[in-house]
PDB file of C-alpha atoms in Angstrom:
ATOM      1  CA  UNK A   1      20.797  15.051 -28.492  1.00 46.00           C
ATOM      2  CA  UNK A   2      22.973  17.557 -26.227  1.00 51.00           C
ATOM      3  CA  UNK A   3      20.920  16.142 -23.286  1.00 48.00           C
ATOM      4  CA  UNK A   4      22.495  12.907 -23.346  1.00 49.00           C
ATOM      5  CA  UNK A   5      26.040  13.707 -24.779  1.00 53.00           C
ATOM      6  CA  UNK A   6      27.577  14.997 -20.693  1.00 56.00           C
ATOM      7  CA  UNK A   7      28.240  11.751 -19.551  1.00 59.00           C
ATOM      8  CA  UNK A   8      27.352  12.687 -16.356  1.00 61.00           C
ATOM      9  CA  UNK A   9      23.710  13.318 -17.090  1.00 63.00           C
ATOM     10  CA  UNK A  10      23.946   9.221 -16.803  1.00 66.00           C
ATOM     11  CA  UNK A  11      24.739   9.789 -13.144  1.00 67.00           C
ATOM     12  CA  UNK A  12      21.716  11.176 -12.339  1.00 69.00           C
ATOM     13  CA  UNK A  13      20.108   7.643 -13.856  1.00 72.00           C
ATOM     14  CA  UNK A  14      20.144   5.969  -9.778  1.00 74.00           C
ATOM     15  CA  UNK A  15      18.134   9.384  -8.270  1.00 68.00           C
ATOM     16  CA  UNK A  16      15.894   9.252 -10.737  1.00 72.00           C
ATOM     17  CA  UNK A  17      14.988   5.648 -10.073  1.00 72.00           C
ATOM     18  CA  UNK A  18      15.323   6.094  -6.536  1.00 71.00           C
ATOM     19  CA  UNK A  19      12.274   8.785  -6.810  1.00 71.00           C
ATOM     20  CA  UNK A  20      10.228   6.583  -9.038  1.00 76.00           C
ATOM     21  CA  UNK A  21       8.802   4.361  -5.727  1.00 71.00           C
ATOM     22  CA  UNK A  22       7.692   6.913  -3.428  1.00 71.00           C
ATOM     23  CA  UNK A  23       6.122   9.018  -6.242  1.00 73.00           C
ATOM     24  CA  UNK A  24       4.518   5.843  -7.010  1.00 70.00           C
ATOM     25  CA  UNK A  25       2.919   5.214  -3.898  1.00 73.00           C
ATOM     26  CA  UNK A  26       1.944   8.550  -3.328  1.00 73.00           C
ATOM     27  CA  UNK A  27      -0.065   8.850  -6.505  1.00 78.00           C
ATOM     28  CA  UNK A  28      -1.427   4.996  -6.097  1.00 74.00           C
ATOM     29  CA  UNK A  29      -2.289   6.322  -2.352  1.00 74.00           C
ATOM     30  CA  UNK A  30      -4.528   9.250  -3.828  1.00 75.00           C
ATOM     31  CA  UNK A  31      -5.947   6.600  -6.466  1.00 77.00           C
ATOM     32  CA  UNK A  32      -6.884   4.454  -3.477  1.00 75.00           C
ATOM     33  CA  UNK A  33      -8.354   7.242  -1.697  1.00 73.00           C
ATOM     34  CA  UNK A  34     -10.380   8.568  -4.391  1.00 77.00           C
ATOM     35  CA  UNK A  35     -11.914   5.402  -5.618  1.00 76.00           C
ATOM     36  CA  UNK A  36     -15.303   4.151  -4.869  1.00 67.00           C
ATOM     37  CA  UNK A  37     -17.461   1.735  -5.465  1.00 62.00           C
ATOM     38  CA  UNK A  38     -19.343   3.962  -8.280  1.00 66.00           C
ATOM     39  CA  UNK A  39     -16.350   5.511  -9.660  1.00 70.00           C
ATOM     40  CA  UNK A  40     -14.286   8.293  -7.914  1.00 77.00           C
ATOM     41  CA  UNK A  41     -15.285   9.682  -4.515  1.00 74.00           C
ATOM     42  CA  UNK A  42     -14.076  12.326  -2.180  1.00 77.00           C
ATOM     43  CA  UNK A  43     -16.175  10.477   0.637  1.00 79.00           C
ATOM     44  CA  UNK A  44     -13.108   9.553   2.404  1.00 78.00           C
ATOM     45  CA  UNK A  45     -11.789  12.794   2.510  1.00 82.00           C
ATOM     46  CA  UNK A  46     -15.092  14.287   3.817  1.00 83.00           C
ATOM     47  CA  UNK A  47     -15.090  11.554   6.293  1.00 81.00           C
ATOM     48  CA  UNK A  48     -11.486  12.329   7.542  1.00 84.00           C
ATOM     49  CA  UNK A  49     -13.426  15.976   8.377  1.00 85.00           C
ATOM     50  CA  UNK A  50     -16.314  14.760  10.179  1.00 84.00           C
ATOM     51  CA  UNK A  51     -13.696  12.323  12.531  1.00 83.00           C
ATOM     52  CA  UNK A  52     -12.882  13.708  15.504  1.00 86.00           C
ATOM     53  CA  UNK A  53     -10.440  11.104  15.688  1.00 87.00           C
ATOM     54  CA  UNK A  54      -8.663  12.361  12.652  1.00 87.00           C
ATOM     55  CA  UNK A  55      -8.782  15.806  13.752  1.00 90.00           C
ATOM     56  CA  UNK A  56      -7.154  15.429  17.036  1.00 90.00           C
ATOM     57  CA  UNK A  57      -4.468  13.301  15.871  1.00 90.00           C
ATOM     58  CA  UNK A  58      -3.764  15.990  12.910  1.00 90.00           C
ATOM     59  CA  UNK A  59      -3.698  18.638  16.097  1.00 92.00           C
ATOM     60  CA  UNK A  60      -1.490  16.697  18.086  1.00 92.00           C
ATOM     61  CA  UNK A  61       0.665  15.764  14.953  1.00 92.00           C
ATOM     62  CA  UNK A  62       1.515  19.743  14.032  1.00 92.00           C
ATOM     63  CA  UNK A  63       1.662  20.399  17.816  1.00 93.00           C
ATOM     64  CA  UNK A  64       4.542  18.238  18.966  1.00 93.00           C
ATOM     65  CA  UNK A  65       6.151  18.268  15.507  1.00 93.00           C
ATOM     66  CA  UNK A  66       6.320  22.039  15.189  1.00 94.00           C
ATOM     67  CA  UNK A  67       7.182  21.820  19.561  1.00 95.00           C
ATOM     68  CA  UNK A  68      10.135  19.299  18.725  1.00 94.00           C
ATOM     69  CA  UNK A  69      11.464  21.270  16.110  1.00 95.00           C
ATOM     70  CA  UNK A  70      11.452  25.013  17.203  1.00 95.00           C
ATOM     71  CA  UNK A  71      13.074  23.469  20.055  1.00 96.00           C
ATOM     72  CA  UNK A  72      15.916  21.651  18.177  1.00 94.00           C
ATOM     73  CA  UNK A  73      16.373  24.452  16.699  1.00 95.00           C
ATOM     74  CA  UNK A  74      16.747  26.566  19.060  1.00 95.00           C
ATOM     75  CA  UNK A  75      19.325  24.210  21.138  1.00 94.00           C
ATOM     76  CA  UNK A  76      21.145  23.583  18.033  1.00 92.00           C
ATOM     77  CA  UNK A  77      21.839  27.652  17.502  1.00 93.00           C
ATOM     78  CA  UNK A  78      22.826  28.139  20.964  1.00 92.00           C
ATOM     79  CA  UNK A  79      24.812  24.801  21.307  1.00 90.00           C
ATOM     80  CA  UNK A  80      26.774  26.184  17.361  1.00 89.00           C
ATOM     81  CA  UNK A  81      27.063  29.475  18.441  1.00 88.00           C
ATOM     82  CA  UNK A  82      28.684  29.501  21.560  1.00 85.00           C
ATOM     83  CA  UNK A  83      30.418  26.052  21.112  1.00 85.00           C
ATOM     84  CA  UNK A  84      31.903  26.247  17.380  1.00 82.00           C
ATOM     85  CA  UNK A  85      35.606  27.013  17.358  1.00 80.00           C
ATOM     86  CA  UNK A  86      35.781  23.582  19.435  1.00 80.00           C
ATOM     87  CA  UNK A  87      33.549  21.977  17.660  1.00 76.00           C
ATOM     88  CA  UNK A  88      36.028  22.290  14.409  1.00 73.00           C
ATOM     89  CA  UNK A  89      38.184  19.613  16.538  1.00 70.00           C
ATOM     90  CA  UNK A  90      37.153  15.726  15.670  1.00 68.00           C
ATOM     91  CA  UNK A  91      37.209  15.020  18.912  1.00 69.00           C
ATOM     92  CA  UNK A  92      34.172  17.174  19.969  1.00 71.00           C
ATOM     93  CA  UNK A  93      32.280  17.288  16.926  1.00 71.00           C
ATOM     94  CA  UNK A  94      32.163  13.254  17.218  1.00 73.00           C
ATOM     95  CA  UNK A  95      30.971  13.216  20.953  1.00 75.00           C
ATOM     96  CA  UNK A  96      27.870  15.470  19.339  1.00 76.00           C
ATOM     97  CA  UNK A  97      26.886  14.337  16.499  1.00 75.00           C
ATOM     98  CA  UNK A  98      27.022  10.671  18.220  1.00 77.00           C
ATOM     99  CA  UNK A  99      23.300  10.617  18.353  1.00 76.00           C
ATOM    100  CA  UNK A 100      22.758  10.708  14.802  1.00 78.00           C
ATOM    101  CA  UNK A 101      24.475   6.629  14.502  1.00 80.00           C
ATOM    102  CA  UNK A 102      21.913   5.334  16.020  1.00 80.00           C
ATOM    103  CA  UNK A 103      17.815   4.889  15.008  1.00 83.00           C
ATOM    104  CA  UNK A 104      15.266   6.857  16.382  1.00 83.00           C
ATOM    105  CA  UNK A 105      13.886   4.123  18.114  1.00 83.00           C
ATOM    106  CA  UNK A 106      17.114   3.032  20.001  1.00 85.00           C
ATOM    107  CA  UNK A 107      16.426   6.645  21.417  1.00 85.00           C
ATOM    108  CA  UNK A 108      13.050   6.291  22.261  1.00 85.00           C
ATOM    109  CA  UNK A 109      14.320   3.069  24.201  1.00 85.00           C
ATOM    110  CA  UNK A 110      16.520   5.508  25.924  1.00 87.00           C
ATOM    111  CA  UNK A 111      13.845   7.871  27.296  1.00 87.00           C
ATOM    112  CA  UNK A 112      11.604   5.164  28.417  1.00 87.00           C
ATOM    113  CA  UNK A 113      15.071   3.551  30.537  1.00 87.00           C
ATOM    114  CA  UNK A 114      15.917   6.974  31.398  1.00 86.00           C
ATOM    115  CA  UNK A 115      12.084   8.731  31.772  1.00 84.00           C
ATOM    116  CA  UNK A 116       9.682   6.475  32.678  1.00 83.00           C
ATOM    117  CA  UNK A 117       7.930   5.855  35.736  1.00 81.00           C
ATOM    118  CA  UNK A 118      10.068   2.827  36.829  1.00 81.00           C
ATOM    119  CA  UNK A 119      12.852   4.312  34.809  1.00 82.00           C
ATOM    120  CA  UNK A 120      16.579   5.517  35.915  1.00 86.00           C
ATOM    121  CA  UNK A 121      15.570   9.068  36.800  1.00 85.00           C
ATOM    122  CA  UNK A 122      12.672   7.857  39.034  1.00 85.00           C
ATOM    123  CA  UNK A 123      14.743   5.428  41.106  1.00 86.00           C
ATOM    124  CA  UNK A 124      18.002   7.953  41.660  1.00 87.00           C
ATOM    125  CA  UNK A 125      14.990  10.520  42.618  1.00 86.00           C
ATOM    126  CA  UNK A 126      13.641   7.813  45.326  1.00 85.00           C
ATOM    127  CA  UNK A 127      16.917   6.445  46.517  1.00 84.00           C
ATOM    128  CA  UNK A 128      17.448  10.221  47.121  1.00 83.00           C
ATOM    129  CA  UNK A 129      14.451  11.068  49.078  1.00 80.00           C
ATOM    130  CA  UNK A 130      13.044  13.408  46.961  1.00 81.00           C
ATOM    131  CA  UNK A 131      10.016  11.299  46.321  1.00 83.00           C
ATOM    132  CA  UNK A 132       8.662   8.894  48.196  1.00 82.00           C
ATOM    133  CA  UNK A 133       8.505   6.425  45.226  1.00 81.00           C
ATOM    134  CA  UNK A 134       8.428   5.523  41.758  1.00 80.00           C
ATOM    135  CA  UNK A 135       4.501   6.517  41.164  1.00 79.00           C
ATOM    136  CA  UNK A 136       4.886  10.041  42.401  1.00 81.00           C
ATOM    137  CA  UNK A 137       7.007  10.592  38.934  1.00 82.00           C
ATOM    138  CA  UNK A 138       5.933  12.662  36.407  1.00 81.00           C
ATOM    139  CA  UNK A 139       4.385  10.807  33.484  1.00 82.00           C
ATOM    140  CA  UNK A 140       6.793  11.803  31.017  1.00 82.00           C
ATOM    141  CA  UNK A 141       6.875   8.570  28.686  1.00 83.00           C
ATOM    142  CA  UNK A 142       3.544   7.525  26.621  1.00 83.00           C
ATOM    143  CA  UNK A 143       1.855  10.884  27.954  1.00 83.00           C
ATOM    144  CA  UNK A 144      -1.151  12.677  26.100  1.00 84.00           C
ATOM    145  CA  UNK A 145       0.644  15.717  25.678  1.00 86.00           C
ATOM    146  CA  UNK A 146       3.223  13.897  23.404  1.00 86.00           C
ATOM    147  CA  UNK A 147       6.296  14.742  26.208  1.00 88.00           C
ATOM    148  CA  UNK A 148       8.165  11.299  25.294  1.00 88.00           C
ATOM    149  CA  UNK A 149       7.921  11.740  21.593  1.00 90.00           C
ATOM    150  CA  UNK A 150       9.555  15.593  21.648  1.00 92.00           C
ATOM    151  CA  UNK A 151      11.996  14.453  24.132  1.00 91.00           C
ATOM    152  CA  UNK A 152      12.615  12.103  21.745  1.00 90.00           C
ATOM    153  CA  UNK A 153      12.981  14.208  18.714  1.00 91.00           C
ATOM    154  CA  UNK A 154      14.913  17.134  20.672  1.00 92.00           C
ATOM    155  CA  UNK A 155      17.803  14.202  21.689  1.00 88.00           C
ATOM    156  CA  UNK A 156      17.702  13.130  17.996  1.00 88.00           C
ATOM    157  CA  UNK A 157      17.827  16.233  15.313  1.00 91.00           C
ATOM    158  CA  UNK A 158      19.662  18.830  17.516  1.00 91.00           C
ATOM    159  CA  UNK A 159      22.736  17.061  16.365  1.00 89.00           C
ATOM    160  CA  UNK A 160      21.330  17.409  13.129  1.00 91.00           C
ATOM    161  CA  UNK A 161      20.951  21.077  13.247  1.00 92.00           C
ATOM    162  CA  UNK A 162      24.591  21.757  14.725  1.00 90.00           C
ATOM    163  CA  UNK A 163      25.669  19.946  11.322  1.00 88.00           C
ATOM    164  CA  UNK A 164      23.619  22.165   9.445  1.00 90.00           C
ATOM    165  CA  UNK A 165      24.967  25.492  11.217  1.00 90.00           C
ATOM    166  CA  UNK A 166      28.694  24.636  11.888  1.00 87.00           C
ATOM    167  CA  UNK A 167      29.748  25.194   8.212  1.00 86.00           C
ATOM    168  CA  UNK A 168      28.123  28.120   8.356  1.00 88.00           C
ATOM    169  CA  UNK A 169      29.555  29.409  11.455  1.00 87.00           C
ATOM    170  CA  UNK A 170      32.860  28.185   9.912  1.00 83.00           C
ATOM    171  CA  UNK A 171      32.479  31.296   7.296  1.00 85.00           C
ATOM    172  CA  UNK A 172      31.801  34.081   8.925  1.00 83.00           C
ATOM    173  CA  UNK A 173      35.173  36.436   9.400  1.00 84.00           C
ATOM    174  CA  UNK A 174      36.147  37.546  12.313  1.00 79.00           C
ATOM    175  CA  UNK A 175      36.191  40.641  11.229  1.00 81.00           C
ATOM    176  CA  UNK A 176      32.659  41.015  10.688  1.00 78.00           C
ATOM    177  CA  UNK A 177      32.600  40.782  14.749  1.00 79.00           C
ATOM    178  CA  UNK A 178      35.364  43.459  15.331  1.00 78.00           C
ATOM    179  CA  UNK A 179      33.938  45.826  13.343  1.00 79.00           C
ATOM    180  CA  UNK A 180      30.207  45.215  14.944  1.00 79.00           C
ATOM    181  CA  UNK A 181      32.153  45.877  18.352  1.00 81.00           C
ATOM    182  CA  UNK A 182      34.390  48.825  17.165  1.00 81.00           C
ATOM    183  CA  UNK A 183      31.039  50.425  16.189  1.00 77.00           C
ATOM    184  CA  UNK A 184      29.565  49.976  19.792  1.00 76.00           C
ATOM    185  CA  UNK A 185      27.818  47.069  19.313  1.00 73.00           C
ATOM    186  CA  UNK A 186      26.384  44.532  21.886  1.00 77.00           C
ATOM    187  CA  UNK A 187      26.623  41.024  21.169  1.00 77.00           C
ATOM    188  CA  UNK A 188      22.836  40.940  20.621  1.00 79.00           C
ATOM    189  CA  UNK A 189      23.917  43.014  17.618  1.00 82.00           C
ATOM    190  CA  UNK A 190      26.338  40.141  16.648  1.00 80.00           C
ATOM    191  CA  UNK A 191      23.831  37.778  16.293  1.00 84.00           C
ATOM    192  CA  UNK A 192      21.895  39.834  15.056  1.00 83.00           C
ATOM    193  CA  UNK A 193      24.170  41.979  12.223  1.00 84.00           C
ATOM    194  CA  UNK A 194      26.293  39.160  11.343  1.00 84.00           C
ATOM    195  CA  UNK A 195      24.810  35.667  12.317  1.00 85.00           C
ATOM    196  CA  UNK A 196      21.017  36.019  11.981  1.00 88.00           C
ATOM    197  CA  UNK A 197      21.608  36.733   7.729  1.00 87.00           C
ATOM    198  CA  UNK A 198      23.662  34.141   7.111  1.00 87.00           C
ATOM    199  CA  UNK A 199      22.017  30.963   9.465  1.00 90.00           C
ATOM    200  CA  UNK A 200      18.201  32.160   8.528  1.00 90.00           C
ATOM    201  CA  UNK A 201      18.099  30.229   5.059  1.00 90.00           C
ATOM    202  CA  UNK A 202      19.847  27.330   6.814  1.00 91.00           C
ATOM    203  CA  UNK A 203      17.198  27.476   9.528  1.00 92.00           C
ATOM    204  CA  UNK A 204      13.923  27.480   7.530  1.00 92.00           C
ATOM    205  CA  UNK A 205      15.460  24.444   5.465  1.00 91.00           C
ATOM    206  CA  UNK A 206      16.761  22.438   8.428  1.00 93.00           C
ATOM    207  CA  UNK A 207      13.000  23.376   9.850  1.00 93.00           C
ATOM    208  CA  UNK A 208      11.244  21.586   6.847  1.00 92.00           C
ATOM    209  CA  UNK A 209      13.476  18.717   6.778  1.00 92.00           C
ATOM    210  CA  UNK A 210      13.266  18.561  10.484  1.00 93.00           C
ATOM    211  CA  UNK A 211       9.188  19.128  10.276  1.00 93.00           C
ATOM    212  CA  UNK A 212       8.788  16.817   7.706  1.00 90.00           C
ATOM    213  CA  UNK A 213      10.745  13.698   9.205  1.00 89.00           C
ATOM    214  CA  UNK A 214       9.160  14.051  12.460  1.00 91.00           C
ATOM    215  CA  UNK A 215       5.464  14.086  11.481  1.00 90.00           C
ATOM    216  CA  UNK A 216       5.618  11.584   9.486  1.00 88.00           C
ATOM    217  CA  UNK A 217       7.744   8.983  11.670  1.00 87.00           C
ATOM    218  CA  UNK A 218       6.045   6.263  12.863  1.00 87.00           C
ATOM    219  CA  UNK A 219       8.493   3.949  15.301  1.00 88.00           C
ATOM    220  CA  UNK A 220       9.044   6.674  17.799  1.00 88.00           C
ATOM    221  CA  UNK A 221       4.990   7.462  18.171  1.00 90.00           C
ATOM    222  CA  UNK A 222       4.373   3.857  18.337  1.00 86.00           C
ATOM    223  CA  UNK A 223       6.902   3.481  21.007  1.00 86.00           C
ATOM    224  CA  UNK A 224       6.287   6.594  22.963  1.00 84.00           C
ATOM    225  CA  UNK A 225       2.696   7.322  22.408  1.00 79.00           C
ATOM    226  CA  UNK A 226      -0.227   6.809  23.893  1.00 78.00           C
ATOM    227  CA  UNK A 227      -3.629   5.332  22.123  1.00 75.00           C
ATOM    228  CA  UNK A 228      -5.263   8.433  22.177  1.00 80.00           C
ATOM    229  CA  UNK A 229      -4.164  11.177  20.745  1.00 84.00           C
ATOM    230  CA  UNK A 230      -1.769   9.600  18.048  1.00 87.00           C
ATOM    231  CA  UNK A 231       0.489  10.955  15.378  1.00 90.00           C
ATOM    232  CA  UNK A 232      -1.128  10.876  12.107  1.00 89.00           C
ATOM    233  CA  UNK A 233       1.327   8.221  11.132  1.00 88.00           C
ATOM    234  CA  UNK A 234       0.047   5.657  13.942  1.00 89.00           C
ATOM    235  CA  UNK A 235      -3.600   5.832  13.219  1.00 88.00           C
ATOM    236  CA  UNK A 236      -2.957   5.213   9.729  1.00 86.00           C
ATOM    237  CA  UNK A 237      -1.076   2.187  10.031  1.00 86.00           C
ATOM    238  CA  UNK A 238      -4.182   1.258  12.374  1.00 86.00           C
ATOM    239  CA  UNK A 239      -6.505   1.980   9.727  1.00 84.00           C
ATOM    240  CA  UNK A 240      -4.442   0.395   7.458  1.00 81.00           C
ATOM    241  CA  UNK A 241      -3.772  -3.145   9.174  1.00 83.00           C
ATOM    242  CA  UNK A 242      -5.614  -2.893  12.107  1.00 73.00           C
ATOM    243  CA  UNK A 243      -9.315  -2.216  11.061  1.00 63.00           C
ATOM    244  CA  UNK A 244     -10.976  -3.986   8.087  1.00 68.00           C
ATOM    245  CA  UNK A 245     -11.140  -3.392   4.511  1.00 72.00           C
ATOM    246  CA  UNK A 246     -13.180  -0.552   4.331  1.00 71.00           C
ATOM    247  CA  UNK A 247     -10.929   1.255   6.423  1.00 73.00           C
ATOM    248  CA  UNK A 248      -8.013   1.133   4.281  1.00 80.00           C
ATOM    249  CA  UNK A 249      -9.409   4.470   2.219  1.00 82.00           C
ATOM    250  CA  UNK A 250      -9.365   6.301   5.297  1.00 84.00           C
ATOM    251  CA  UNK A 251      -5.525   5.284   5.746  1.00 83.00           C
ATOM    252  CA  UNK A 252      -4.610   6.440   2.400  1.00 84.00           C
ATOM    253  CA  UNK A 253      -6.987   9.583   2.467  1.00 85.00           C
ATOM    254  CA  UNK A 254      -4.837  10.678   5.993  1.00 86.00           C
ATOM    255  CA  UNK A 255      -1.679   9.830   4.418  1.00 87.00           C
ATOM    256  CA  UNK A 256      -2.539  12.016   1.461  1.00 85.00           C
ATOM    257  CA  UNK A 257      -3.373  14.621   3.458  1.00 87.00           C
ATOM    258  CA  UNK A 258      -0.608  14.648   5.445  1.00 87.00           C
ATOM    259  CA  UNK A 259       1.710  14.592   2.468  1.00 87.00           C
ATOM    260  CA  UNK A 260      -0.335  17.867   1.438  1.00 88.00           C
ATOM    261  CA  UNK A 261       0.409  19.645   4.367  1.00 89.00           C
ATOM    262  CA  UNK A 262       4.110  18.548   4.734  1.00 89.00           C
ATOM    263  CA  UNK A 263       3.914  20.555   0.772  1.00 88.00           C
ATOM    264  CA  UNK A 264       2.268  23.565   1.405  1.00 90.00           C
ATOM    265  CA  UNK A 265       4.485  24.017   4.902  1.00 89.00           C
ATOM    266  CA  UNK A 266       7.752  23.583   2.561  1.00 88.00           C
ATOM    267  CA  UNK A 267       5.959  26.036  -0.146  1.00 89.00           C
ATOM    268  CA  UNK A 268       5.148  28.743   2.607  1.00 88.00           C
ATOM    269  CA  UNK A 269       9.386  27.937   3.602  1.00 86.00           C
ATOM    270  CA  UNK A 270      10.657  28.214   0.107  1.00 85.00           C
ATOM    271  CA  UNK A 271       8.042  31.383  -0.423  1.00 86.00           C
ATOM    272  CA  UNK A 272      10.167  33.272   2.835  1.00 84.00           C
ATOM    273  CA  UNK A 273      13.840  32.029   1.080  1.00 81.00           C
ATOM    274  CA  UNK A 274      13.094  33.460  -2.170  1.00 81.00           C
ATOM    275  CA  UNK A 275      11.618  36.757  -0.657  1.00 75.00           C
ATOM    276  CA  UNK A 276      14.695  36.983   1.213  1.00 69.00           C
ATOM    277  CA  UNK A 277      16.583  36.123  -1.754  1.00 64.00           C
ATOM    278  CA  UNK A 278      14.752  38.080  -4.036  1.00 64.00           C
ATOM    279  CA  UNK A 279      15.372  41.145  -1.679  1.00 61.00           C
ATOM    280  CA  UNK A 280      19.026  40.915  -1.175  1.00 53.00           C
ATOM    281  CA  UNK A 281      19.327  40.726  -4.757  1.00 49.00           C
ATOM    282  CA  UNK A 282      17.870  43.854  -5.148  1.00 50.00           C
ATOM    283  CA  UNK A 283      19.673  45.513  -2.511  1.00 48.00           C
ATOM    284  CA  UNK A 284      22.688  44.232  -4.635  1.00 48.00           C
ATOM    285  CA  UNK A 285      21.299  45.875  -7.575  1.00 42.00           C
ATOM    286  CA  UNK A 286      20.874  49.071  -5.850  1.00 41.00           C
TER     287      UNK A 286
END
């Protein structure tokens, strides 16, 4: 067969393996939630509806997700495009993209020493004067409004963003800028002319990886979170270990819908990149 006579079709042997477990357990998890005791069900789905539980930790899932990532995106543009002829250097492209050797729960360790009521920030603030003491700090660490967690996240994946956008940063001429300027324009017309074409693919995928990482995580929500609301992830791992049997259902049911949503965010992403695709090729063609 012509399939198998490139050699290096044997490479891709490993990923292919590698993608056999969590396809696995995401088909056994929508067996699991789909069985019943008289043959297949969608009671646990229907349940996960009528939970308010559910539906407040889905809401506060998308809401600091979607928070933590516009604004890592958003840091991560400015910090690339303002910053990236010295971040070509080794010296300061280590020093930012130091955050990314350590786990996200090392960070989340961080915050709380940094954060926290009793933390660094509140005692420099006291020994200061500026409050009287510890308790008159904001509650910024295991907070309902999830302040901790996209904290958290921000520290974490703006790094990852700048590594995204410095290669593309890297391309862009020069020239593209002089002749923006010899034509009058402002440098809101640089980013927009020049910059905005060439980082908007690179945005809407960092986005989904980004979006996809961070509602789904489950070490900085444990750590940072309170009991109620919780990330999707946390109340499924209660479900799943911390309630009994007939429970478990519910776990998988939530996890199945939250791998659902993570698709049809990444469909509505690649639907934008292949309009925008699909238009410059015809603008090509024209």
């Amino acid at each position: 067969m012509k399939l198998f006579s490139n050699k290096s079709v044997y490479l891709l042997i490993p990923a292919f393996l590698f993608l056999i477990l969590p396809l696995y357990g995401f088909f056994a998890a929508i067996v699991q939630s789909l069985s019943g005791g008289a043959g297949w069900t969608f009671e646990y789905y229907s349940n996960l509806l009528e939970s308010s539980r559910f539906l407040s930790s889905i809401w506060f899932s998308i809401r600091t997700t979607l928070i933590a990532t516009i604004i890592s995106l958003i840091i991560g543009v400015l910090i690339t495009r303002s910053f990236y002829p010295y971040l070509e250097h080794h010296v300061p492209r280590l020093l930012v993209w130091l955050p990314m050797l350590f786990p996200h729960f090392v960070w989340g360790y961080m915050i709380i020493l940094l954060l926290s009521e009793t933390g660094l920030a509140a005692q420099l603030l006291v020994e200061a004067g500026v409050i009287p003491d510890s308790s008159a700090f904001p509650i910024w660490t295991r907070d309902p409004q999830g302040i901790g967690i996209i904290v958290t996240y921000v520290w974490k994946e703006v790094p990852f963003v700048i590594l995204m956008l410095l290669p593309v940063y890297g391309s862009i001429k020069p020239e593209y800028y002089d002749l923006v300027k010899t034509l009058g324009g402002s440098k809101y017309r640089h980013f927009t002319a020049i910059e905005w074409p060439a980082i908007f693919p690179v945005l809407i995928e960092t986005a989904l990886i980004v979006f996809s990482f961070t509602i789904s995580a489950y070490e900085v929500p444990a750590l940072m979170g309170t009991t109620f609301p919780e990330m999707i992830s946390v109340l499924s791992y209660e479900w799943f270990y911390g309630s009994g049997w007939e429970d478990r259902p519910m776990s998988f049911a939530a996890m199945v819908s939250l791998s659902l949503l993570i698709l049809a965010f990444s469909a509505a992403g690649f639907s934008i990149l292949q309009k925008k695709r699909w238009r410059a090729m015809r603008g090509r063609s024209v």
